[in-house]
XYZ file of N, CA and C in Angstrom:
693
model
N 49.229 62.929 36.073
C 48.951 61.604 36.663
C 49.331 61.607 38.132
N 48.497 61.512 38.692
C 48.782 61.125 40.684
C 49.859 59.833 40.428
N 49.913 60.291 42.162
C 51.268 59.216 42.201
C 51.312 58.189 42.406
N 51.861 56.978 41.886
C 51.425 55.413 42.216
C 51.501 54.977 44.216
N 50.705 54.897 44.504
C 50.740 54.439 45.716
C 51.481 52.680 45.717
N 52.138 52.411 47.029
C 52.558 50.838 47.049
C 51.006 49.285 46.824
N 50.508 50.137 47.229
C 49.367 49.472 46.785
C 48.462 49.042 45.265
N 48.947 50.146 44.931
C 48.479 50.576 43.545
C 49.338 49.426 42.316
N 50.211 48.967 42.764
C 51.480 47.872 41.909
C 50.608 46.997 41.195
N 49.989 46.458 41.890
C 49.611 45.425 41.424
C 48.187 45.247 40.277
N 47.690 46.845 40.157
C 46.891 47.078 39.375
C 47.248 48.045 38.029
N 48.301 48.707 38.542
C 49.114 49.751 37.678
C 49.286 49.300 36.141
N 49.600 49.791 35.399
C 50.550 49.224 34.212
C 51.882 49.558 33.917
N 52.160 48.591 33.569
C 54.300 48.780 33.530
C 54.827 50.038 33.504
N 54.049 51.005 32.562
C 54.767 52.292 32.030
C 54.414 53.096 33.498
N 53.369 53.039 33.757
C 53.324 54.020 35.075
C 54.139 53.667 36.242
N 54.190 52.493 36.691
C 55.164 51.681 37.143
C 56.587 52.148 36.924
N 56.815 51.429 35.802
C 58.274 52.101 35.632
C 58.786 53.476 35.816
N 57.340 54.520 35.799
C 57.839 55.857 35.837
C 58.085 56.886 36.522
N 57.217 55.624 38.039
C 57.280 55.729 39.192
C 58.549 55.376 39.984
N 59.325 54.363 39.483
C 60.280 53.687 39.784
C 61.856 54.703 39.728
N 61.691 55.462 38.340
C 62.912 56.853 38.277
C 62.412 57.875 38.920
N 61.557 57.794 39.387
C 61.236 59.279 40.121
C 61.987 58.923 41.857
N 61.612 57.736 41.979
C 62.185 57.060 43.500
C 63.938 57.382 43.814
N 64.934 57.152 42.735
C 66.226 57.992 43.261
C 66.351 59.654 43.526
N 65.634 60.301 42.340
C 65.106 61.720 42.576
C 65.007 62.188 44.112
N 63.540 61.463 44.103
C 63.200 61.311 45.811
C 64.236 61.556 47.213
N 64.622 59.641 46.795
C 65.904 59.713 47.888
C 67.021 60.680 47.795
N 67.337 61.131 46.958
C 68.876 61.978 46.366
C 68.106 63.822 47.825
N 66.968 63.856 47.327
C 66.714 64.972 47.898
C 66.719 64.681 49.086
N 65.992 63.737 49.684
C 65.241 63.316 51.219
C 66.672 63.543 51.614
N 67.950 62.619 51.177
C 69.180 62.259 51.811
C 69.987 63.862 51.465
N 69.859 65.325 50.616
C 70.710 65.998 50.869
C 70.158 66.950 52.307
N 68.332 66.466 52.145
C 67.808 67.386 53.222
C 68.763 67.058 54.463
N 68.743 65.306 54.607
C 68.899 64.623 56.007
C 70.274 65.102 56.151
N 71.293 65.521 55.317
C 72.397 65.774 55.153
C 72.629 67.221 55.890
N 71.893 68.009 55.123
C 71.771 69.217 55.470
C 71.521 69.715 56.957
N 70.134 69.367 57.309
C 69.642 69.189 58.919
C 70.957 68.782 59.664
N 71.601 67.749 59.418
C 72.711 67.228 60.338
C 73.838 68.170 60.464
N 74.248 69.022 59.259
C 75.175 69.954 59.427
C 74.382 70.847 59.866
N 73.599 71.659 59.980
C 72.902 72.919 60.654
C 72.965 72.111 62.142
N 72.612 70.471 62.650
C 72.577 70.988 64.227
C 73.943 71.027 64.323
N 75.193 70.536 63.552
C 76.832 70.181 64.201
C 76.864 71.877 64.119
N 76.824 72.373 63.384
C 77.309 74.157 63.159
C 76.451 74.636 64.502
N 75.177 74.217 64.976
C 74.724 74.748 65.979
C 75.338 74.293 67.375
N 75.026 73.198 67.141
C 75.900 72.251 68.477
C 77.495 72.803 68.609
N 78.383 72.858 67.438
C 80.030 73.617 67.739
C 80.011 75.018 68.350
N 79.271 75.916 67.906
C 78.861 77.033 68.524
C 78.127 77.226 69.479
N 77.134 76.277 70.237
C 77.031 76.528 71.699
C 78.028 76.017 72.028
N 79.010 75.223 71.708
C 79.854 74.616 72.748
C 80.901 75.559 72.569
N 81.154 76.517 71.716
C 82.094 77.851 71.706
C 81.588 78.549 72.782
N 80.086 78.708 72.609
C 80.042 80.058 73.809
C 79.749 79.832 75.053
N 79.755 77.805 75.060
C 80.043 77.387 76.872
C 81.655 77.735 77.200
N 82.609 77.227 75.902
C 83.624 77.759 76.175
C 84.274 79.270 76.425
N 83.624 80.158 75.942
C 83.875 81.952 76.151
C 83.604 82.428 77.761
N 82.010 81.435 78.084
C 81.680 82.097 79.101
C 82.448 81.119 80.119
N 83.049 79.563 80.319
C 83.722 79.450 81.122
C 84.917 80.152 81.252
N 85.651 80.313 79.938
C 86.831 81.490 80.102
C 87.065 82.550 80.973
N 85.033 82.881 80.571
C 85.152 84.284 81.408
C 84.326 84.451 82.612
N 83.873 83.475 82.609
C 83.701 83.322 84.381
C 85.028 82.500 85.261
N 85.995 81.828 84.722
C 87.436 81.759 85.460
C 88.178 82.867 85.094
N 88.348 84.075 84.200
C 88.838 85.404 84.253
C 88.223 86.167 85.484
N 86.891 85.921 85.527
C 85.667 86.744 87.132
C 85.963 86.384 88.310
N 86.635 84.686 88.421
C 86.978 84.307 89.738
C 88.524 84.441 90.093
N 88.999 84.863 89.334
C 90.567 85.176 89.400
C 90.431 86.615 89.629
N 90.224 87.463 88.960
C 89.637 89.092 89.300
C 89.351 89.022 90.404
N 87.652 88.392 90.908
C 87.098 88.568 92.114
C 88.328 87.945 93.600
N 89.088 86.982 93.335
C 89.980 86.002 94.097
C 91.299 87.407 94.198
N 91.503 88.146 93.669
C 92.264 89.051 93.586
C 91.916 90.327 94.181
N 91.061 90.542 94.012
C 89.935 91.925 94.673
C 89.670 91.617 96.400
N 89.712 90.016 96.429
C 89.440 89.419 98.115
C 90.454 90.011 98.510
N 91.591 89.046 97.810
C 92.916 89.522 98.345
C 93.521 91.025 98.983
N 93.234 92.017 98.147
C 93.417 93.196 98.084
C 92.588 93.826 99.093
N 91.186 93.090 99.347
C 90.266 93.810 100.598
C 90.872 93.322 101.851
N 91.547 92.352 101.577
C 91.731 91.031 103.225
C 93.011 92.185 103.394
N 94.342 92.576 102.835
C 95.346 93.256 103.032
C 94.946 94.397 103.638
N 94.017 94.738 102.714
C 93.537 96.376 103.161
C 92.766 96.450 104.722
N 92.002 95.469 104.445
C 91.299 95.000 105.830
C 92.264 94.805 107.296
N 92.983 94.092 106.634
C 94.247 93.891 108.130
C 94.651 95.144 108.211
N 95.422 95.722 107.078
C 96.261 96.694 107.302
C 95.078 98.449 108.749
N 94.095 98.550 108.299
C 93.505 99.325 109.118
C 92.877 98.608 110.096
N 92.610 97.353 110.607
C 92.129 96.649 112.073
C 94.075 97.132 112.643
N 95.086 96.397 111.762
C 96.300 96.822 112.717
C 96.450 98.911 113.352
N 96.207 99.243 112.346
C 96.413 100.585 112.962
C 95.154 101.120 114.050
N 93.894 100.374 113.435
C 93.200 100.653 114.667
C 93.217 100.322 115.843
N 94.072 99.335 116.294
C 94.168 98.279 117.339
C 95.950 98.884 117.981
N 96.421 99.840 117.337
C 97.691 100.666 117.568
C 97.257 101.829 118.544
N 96.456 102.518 117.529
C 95.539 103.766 117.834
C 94.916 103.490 118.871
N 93.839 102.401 118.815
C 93.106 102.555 120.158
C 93.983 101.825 121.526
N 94.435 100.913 121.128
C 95.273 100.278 122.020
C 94.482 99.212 122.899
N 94.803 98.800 124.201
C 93.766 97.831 125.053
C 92.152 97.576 124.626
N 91.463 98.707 124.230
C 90.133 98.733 124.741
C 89.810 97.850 123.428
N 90.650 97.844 122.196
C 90.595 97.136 120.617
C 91.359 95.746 120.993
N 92.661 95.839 121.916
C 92.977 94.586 121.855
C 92.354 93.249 121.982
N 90.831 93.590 123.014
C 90.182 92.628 123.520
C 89.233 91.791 122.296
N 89.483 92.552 121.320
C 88.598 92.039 120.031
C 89.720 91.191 119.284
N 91.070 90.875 120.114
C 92.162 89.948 119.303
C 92.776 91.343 118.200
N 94.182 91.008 118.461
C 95.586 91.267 117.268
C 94.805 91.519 115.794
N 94.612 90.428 115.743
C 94.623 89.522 114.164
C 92.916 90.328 113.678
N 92.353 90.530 112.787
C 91.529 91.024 111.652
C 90.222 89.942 112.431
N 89.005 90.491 112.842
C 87.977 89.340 113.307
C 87.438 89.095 112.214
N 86.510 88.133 112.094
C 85.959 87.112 110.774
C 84.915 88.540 110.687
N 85.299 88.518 108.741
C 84.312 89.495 108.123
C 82.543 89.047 108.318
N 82.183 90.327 108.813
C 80.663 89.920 108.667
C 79.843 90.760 107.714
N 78.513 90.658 106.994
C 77.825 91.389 106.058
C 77.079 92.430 106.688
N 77.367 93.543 106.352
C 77.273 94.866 106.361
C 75.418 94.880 106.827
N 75.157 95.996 107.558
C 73.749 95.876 107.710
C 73.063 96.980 106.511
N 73.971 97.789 105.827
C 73.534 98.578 104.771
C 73.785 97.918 103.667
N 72.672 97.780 102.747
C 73.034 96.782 101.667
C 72.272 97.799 100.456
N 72.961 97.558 99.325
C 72.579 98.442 98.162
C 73.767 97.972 97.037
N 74.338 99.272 96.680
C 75.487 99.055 95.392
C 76.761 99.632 96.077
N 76.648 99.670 97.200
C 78.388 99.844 97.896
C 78.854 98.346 97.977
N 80.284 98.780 97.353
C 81.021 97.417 96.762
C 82.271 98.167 98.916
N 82.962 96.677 98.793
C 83.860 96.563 99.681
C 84.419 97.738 100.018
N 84.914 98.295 98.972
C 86.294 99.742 98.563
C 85.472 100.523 99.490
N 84.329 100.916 99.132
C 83.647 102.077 99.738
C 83.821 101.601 101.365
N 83.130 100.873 101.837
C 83.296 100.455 103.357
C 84.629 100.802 103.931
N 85.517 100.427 103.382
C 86.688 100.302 103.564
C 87.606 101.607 103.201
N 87.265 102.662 102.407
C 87.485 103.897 102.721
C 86.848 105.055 103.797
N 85.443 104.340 104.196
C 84.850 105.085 105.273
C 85.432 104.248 106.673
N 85.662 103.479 106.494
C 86.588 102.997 108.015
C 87.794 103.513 107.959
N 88.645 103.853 107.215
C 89.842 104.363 106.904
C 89.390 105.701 106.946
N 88.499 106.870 106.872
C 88.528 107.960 107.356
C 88.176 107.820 108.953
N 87.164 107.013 109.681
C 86.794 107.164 110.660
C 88.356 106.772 111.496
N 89.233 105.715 111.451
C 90.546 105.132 112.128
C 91.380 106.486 111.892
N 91.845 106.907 110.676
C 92.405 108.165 110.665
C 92.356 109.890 111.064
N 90.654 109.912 111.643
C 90.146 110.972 112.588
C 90.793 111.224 113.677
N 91.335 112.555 113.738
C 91.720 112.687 114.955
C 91.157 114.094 115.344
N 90.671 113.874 116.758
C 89.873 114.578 117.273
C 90.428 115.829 117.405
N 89.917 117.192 117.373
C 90.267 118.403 117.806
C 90.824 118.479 119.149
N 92.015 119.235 119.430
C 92.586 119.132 120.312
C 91.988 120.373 121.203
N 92.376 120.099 122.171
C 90.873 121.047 123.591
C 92.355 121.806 124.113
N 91.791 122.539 124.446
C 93.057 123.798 125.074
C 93.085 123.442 126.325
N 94.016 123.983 127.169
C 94.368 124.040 128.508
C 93.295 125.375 129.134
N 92.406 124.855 129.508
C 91.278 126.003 130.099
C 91.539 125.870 131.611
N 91.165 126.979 131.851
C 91.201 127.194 133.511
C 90.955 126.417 134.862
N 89.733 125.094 134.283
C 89.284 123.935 135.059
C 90.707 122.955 135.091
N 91.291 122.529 134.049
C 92.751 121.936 133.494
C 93.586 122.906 134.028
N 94.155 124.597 134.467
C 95.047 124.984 135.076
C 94.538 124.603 136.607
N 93.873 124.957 137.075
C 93.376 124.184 138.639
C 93.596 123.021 139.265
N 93.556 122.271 138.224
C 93.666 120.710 138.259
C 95.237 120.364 138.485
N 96.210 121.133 137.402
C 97.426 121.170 137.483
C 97.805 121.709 138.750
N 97.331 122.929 139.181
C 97.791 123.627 140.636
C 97.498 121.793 141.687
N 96.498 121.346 141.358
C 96.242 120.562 142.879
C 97.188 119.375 142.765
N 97.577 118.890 141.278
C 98.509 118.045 141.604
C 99.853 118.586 141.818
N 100.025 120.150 141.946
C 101.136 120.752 142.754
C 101.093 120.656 144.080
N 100.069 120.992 144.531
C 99.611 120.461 145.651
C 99.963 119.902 146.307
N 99.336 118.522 146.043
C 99.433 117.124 146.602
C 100.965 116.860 146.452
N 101.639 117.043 145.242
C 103.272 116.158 145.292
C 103.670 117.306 146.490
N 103.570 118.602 146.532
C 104.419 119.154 147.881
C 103.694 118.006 149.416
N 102.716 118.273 149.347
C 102.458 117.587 150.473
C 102.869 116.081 150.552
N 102.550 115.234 149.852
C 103.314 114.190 149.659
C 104.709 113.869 149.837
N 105.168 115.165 148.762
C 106.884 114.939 148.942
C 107.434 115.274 150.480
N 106.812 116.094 151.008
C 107.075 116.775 152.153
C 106.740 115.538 153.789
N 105.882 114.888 153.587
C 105.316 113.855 154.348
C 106.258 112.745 154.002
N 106.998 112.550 152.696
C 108.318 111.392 152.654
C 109.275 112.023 153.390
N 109.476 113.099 152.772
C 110.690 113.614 153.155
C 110.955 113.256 154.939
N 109.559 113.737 155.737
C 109.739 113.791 156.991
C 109.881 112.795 157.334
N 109.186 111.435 157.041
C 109.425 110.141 157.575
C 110.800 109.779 157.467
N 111.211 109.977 156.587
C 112.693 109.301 155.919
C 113.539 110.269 156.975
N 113.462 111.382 157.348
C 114.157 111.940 158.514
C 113.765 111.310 159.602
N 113.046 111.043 159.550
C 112.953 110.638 161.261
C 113.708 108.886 161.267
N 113.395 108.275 160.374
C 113.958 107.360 159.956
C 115.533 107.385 160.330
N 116.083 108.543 159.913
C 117.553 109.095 160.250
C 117.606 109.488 160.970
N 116.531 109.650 162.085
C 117.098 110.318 163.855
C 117.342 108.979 164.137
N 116.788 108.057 163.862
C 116.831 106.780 164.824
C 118.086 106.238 165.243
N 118.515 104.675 166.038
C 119.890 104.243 165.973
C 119.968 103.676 165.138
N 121.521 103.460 164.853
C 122.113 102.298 164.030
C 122.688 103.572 162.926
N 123.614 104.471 163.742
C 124.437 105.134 162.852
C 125.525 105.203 162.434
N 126.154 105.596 160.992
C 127.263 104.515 160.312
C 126.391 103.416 159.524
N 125.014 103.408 158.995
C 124.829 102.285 158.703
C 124.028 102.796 157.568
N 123.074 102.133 156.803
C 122.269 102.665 155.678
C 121.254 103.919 156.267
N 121.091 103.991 157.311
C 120.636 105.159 157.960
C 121.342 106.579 157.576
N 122.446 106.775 157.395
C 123.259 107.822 157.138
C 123.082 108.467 155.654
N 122.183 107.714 154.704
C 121.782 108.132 153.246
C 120.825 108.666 153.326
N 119.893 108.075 154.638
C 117.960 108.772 154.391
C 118.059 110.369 154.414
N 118.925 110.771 154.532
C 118.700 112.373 154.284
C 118.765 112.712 152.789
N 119.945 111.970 152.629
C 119.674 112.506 150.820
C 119.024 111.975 149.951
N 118.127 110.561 150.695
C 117.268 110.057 150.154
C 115.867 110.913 150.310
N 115.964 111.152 151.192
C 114.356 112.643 151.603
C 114.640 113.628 150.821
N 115.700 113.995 150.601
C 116.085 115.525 149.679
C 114.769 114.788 148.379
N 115.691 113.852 147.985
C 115.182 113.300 146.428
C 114.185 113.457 146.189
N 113.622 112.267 147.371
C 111.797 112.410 147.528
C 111.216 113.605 147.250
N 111.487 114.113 147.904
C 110.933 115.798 148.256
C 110.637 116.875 146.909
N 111.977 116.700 146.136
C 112.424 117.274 145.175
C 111.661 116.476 143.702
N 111.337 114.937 143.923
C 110.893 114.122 142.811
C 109.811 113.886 142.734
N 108.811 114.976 143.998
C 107.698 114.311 144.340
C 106.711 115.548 142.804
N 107.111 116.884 143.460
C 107.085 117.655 141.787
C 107.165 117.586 140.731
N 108.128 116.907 140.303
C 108.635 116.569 139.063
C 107.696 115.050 138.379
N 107.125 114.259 139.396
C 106.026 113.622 138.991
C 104.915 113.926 138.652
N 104.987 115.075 139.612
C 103.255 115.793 138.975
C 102.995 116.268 137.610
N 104.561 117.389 137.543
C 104.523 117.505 135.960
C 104.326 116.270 134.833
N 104.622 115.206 135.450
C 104.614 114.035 134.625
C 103.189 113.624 134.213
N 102.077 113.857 136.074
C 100.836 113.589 135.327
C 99.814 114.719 134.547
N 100.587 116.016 134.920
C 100.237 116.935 134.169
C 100.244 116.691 132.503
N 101.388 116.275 131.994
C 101.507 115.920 131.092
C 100.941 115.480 130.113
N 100.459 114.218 131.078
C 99.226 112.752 130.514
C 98.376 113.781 130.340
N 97.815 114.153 130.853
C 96.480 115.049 131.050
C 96.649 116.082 129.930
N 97.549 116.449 128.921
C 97.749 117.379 128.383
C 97.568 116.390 127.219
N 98.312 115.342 126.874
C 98.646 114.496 126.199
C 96.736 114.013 125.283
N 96.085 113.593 126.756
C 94.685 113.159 126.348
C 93.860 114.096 125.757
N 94.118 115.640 126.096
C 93.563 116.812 125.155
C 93.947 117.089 123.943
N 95.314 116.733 123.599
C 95.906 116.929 122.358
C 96.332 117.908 121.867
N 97.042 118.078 123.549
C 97.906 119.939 123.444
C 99.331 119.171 123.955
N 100.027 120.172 123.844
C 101.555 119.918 124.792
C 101.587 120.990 126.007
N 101.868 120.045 126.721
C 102.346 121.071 128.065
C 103.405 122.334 127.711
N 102.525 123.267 127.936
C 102.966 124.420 127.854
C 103.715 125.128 129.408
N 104.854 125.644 129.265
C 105.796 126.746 130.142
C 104.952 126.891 131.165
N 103.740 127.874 130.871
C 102.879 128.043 131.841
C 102.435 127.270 132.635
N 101.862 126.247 132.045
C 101.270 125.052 132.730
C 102.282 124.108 133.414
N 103.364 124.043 133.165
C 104.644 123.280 133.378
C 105.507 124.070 134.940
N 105.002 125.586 134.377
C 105.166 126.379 135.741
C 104.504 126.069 136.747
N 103.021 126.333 136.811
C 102.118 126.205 137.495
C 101.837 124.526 138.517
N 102.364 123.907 137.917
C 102.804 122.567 138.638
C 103.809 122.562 139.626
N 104.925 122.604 138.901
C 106.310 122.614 139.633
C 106.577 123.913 140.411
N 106.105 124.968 140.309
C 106.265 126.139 141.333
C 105.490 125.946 142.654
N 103.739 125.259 142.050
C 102.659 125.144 143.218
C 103.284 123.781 144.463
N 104.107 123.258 143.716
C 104.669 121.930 144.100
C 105.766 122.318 145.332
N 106.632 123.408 144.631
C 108.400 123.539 145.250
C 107.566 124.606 146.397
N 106.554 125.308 146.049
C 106.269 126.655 147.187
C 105.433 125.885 148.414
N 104.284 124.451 148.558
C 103.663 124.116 148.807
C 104.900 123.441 149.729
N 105.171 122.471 149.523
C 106.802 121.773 150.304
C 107.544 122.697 151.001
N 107.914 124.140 150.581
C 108.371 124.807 151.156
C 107.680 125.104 152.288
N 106.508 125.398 152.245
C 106.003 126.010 153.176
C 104.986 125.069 153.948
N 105.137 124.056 153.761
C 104.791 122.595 154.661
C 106.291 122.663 155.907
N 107.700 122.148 155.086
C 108.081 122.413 155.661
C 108.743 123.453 156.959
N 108.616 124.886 156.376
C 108.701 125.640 157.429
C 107.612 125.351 158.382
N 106.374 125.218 158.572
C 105.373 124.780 159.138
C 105.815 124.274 160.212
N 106.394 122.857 159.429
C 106.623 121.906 160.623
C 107.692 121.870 160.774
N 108.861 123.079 160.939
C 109.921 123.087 161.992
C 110.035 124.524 163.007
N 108.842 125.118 162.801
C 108.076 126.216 163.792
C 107.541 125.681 164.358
């Protein structure tokens, strides 16, 4: 027998009616465990996306604490080699400021993370250049600033004597002689000094030889300035 439609009531007979009437809790009992059912499948769905909004906020504030930590560690690392480079180079770095300049983005872009950058600047700051020998153009160079301090020292020396022929004796006049000795004697001993520098910027040490070759070209050059000029 098909099923009584609401329409159908009023033509029906009782028994079909009525038999229609127990089938109607049947009905609802199911409709209401479906509606039941559906509602727990979306809460079980709905609790579990809201678990794995909660996992992934977890773990994207675990990523920004990591990453906030990794800054940290680049910004240290970062200062720490701008300071030694700015040691190392000295003036010509100072003009870029003390302090670490504002990071800018790299013009090579790919899968090099910070570390890498930052170990190739840390080999390039820690390079130190091959040191150049004292070659024969550099012993020459040393002879002329022997040279020059004899002549120099020798040209104080004389003024500062004549200084001491003058009048007003008994007075600070009576030192310029052993003040000319000094001169004379300190004018050498500077040269070795810029000999030095000059040794210093090659990344040798002044060597005996070279240390000779100054201060001998210096004491023989003075010497023989002065005999010069008291013949």
């Amino acid at each position: 027998m098909s099923e009584i439609q609401p329409a159908d009531f009023d033509t029906a007979d009782y028994r079909a009616v009525l038999r229609r009437l127990t089938t109607l809790d049947d009905e609802a009992a199911g409709l209401r465990a479906e509606a039941e059912r559906w509602h727990d499948e979306r809460l079980t769905a709905a609790d579990q996306a809201v678990a794995e909004a909660r996992a992934s906020l977890a773990e994207a504030e675990a990523s920004v604490v990591e990453a906030q930590r990794g800054l940290e560690a680049v910004d240290a690392k970062a200062n720490n080699l701008w300071s030694e480079f700015v040691h190392k180079v000295g003036p010509p770095a100072e003009r870029y400021g003390r302090t670490l300049p504002p990071p800018a983005v790299p013009r090579q872009r790919g899968d090099r993370d910070a570390s890498e950058y930052l170990d190739e600047v840390a080999t390039r700051v820690s390079y130190v250049p091959p040191a150049r020998p004292i070659n024969t153009g550099v012993k020459f160079l040393f002879g002329v600033f022997g040279f020059l301090s004899g002549v120099v020292g020798v040209l104080a020396y004389q003024l500062l004597r004549e200084k001491a022929a003058g009048p007003g004796a008994g007075t600070w006049r009576d030192a310029l002689p052993v003040i000319a000795l000094v001169v004379l004697l300190a004018c050498p001993v500077l040269a070795v000094v810029a000999a030095k520098r000059v040794a210093d910027r090659r990344g040798v040490g002044l060597t005996a030889g070279a240390f000779g070759i100054v201060l001998l070209t210096g004491l023989i050059t003075a010497a023989l300035f002065l005999a010069a000029l008291r013949s």
